[in-house]
Amino acid sequence: MTSDFKCNLCQSSKAHQVPFRYAFKDRFLWLMQCDECGLRSIWPRPSDSEIVEMYAAEYFTEADSATHHMNDEYVKLLSAGDYSSSVKEMEQYAPQGSFLEIGCATGNLLNALKNAGFKVKGIELSEFAVKYAKEHFGINIINKPFDDKLFGNEVSENEFDIVLMGDVLEHFTDPTASMRLVNKILKPGGVAIIHLPGTLNLLSSKLAFLLYKLIGTQKTMTIPPYHLTEFSAKTARKMCLQTGFSKVVIRQDVKHPSTIPLRGSFIENMVKKYLQYPNYYLTKWFGIDGDRIYIEAFK
């Protein structure tokens, strides 16, 4: 099963299975961990057509198939949200600068930044979200994958002061190539702001994987494999540096135990909840093993 595996970060073919998989389209897609650099990724990858299908309108509108994503109520909350703090954050980097959001969803942040004087562009794969942004904000979003085909047409070299990817990089089939392109379209001194989920870095996940391995079983997910790559702070930093960024600042955070979602079995939920308490203080005090990774990568 791993004979044709190749790590997206270091190109090594040496990897082992993590006891975590997706049941998808009548087959299993396994989480593989590279033995050389530690990057975790889904293997085999879903096909391009399957990925397009995954990001159809139901990704934003059907709660059953998109538990961790957007539904009608969440879209309404986005529209009613206060983006003033986000605008102030972006102004610290480049007031009224050129801004690109990759995976901009329904364009709410783009609209707030446009109103603050920024020159904005957005890229989004969901036709539903692109249509919403056009109808509600008058923003024309690029409805294409973020890849080299955009270069020279929709995006140019040294074009942007800021590129934002909020919970996006883990969805790409080739995140290393995506980061190289981000570096290319940033102005010298520009910044890529990247937010990543890190749930599998938690103490509860580490213990669960150990127990699954000891008893010879695995965690099987029945939702589509939206996260094709699972990052740690270490592998995220290495990818940024390897793709041309000169300075990388990483901060980790973690949810309070009272706010974590509990969707597993009774035992899984108890382990997750009670290990979240020491994990919470470990992350807050020492900045490690968080479930959120925040990156500033400077060109």
mmCIF file of C-alpha atoms in Angstrom, residues 50-172:
data_model
loop_
_atom_site.group_PDB
_atom_site.id
_atom_site.type_symbol
_atom_site.label_atom_id
_atom_site.label_comp_id
_atom_site.label_asym_id
_atom_site.label_seq_id
_atom_site.Cartn_x
_atom_site.Cartn_y
_atom_site.Cartn_z
ATOM 1 C CA GLU A 50 -13.514 13.633 -5.859
ATOM 2 C CA ILE A 51 -12.008 16.730 -4.255
ATOM 3 C CA VAL A 52 -14.144 19.040 -6.402
ATOM 4 C CA GLU A 53 -17.196 16.999 -5.405
ATOM 5 C CA MET A 54 -16.276 17.302 -1.723
ATOM 6 C CA TYR A 55 -16.345 21.109 -1.933
ATOM 7 C CA ALA A 56 -19.737 21.457 -3.573
ATOM 8 C CA ALA A 57 -22.501 23.530 -1.957
ATOM 9 C CA GLU A 58 -23.189 20.964 0.764
ATOM 10 C CA TYR A 59 -19.756 21.723 2.259
ATOM 11 C CA PHE A 60 -21.250 25.035 3.332
ATOM 12 C CA THR A 61 -24.917 24.152 3.735
ATOM 13 C CA GLU A 62 -25.426 20.597 5.028
ATOM 14 C CA ALA A 63 -24.545 20.141 8.678
ATOM 15 C CA ASP A 64 -24.595 16.336 8.544
ATOM 16 C CA SER A 65 -21.831 16.078 5.964
ATOM 17 C CA ALA A 66 -19.931 19.118 7.173
ATOM 18 C CA THR A 67 -19.904 18.919 10.946
ATOM 19 C CA HIS A 68 -16.669 20.898 11.172
ATOM 20 C CA HIS A 69 -17.488 23.316 8.372
ATOM 21 C CA MET A 70 -20.202 25.773 7.366
ATOM 22 C CA ASN A 71 -23.968 25.454 7.466
ATOM 23 C CA ASP A 72 -26.726 27.997 6.820
ATOM 24 C CA GLU A 73 -26.652 29.350 10.365
ATOM 25 C CA TYR A 74 -22.880 29.739 10.327
ATOM 26 C CA VAL A 75 -22.988 31.625 7.028
ATOM 27 C CA LYS A 76 -25.457 34.020 8.663
ATOM 28 C CA LEU A 77 -23.138 34.422 11.645
ATOM 29 C CA LEU A 78 -20.244 35.206 9.315
ATOM 30 C CA SER A 79 -22.273 37.932 7.662
ATOM 31 C CA ALA A 80 -23.223 39.459 11.008
ATOM 32 C CA GLY A 81 -19.722 39.160 12.459
ATOM 33 C CA ASP A 82 -17.492 42.012 13.600
ATOM 34 C CA TYR A 83 -14.266 42.005 11.578
ATOM 35 C CA SER A 84 -12.766 45.147 13.104
ATOM 36 C CA SER A 85 -10.118 43.226 15.059
ATOM 37 C CA SER A 86 -9.097 41.320 11.919
ATOM 38 C CA VAL A 87 -8.830 44.581 9.983
ATOM 39 C CA LYS A 88 -6.634 46.075 12.719
ATOM 40 C CA GLU A 89 -4.428 42.978 12.651
ATOM 41 C CA MET A 90 -3.890 43.275 8.892
ATOM 42 C CA GLU A 91 -3.222 47.017 9.198
ATOM 43 C CA GLN A 92 -0.268 46.202 11.458
ATOM 44 C CA TYR A 93 1.414 44.510 8.512
ATOM 45 C CA ALA A 94 0.482 46.841 5.636
ATOM 46 C CA PRO A 95 -2.197 49.548 6.079
ATOM 47 C CA GLN A 96 -4.387 49.651 2.957
ATOM 48 C CA GLY A 97 -2.037 47.161 1.343
ATOM 49 C CA SER A 98 -2.656 44.449 -1.218
ATOM 50 C CA PHE A 99 -4.322 41.426 0.346
ATOM 51 C CA LEU A 100 -5.099 37.927 -0.927
ATOM 52 C CA GLU A 101 -7.188 35.422 0.990
ATOM 53 C CA ILE A 102 -6.889 31.844 -0.236
ATOM 54 C CA GLY A 103 -9.977 29.930 0.774
ATOM 55 C CA CYS A 104 -11.954 33.106 1.407
ATOM 56 C CA ALA A 105 -15.302 31.321 1.801
ATOM 57 C CA THR A 106 -18.160 33.809 1.444
ATOM 58 C CA GLY A 107 -15.877 36.864 1.335
ATOM 59 C CA ASN A 108 -16.823 38.534 4.614
ATOM 60 C CA LEU A 109 -13.274 39.413 5.628
ATOM 61 C CA LEU A 110 -12.475 40.618 2.110
ATOM 62 C CA ASN A 111 -15.464 42.940 2.279
ATOM 63 C CA ALA A 112 -14.358 44.391 5.623
ATOM 64 C CA LEU A 113 -10.817 44.958 4.348
ATOM 65 C CA LYS A 114 -12.066 46.486 1.099
ATOM 66 C CA ASN A 115 -14.103 48.968 3.123
ATOM 67 C CA ALA A 116 -10.933 49.793 5.091
ATOM 68 C CA GLY A 117 -9.049 50.696 1.913
ATOM 69 C CA PHE A 118 -7.231 47.452 1.172
ATOM 70 C CA LYS A 119 -6.845 46.179 -2.378
ATOM 71 C CA VAL A 120 -8.329 42.705 -2.040
ATOM 72 C CA LYS A 121 -8.496 39.473 -3.987
ATOM 73 C CA GLY A 122 -9.926 36.112 -2.993
ATOM 74 C CA ILE A 123 -9.668 32.531 -4.180
ATOM 75 C CA GLU A 124 -12.339 29.975 -3.327
ATOM 76 C CA LEU A 125 -13.187 26.541 -4.718
ATOM 77 C CA SER A 126 -16.823 26.484 -3.629
ATOM 78 C CA GLU A 127 -19.191 27.851 -6.291
ATOM 79 C CA PHE A 128 -21.790 28.427 -3.577
ATOM 80 C CA ALA A 129 -19.430 30.693 -1.614
ATOM 81 C CA VAL A 130 -18.275 32.595 -4.708
ATOM 82 C CA LYS A 131 -21.875 33.272 -5.720
ATOM 83 C CA TYR A 132 -22.692 34.438 -2.187
ATOM 84 C CA ALA A 133 -19.782 36.908 -2.186
ATOM 85 C CA LYS A 134 -20.818 38.318 -5.549
ATOM 86 C CA GLU A 135 -24.482 38.722 -4.581
ATOM 87 C CA HIS A 136 -23.948 40.152 -1.087
ATOM 88 C CA PHE A 137 -20.697 42.136 -1.379
ATOM 89 C CA GLY A 138 -20.130 42.704 -5.085
ATOM 90 C CA ILE A 139 -16.757 40.971 -4.825
ATOM 91 C CA ASN A 140 -15.560 38.877 -7.757
ATOM 92 C CA ILE A 141 -13.704 35.899 -6.310
ATOM 93 C CA ILE A 142 -11.470 33.617 -8.353
ATOM 94 C CA ASN A 143 -13.323 30.300 -8.539
ATOM 95 C CA LYS A 144 -10.327 28.123 -9.375
ATOM 96 C CA PRO A 145 -7.819 25.959 -7.498
ATOM 97 C CA PHE A 146 -4.789 27.776 -6.124
ATOM 98 C CA ASP A 147 -2.023 26.464 -8.363
ATOM 99 C CA ASP A 148 0.532 27.571 -10.958
ATOM 100 C CA LYS A 149 -2.180 27.950 -13.617
ATOM 101 C CA LEU A 150 -3.251 31.158 -11.860
ATOM 102 C CA PHE A 151 0.205 32.703 -12.122
ATOM 103 C CA GLY A 152 0.511 35.415 -14.742
ATOM 104 C CA ASN A 153 -3.254 35.623 -15.134
ATOM 105 C CA GLU A 154 -5.179 36.103 -11.893
ATOM 106 C CA VAL A 155 -2.091 36.577 -9.685
ATOM 107 C CA SER A 156 1.366 37.996 -10.386
ATOM 108 C CA GLU A 157 4.864 37.855 -8.938
ATOM 109 C CA ASN A 158 5.485 40.247 -6.027
ATOM 110 C CA GLU A 159 1.828 41.353 -6.039
ATOM 111 C CA PHE A 160 0.670 41.074 -2.421
ATOM 112 C CA ASP A 161 1.708 42.509 0.925
ATOM 113 C CA ILE A 162 -0.318 39.886 2.784
ATOM 114 C CA VAL A 163 -1.536 36.401 1.897
ATOM 115 C CA LEU A 164 -3.916 34.758 4.354
ATOM 116 C CA MET A 165 -4.718 31.057 4.520
ATOM 117 C CA GLY A 166 -7.061 30.280 7.397
ATOM 118 C CA ASP A 167 -7.521 26.524 7.829
ATOM 119 C CA VAL A 168 -6.725 25.991 4.151
ATOM 120 C CA LEU A 169 -3.221 24.582 3.640
ATOM 121 C CA GLU A 170 -4.179 21.201 5.105
ATOM 122 C CA HIS A 171 -6.773 20.813 2.328
ATOM 123 C CA PHE A 172 -4.322 21.140 -0.586
#
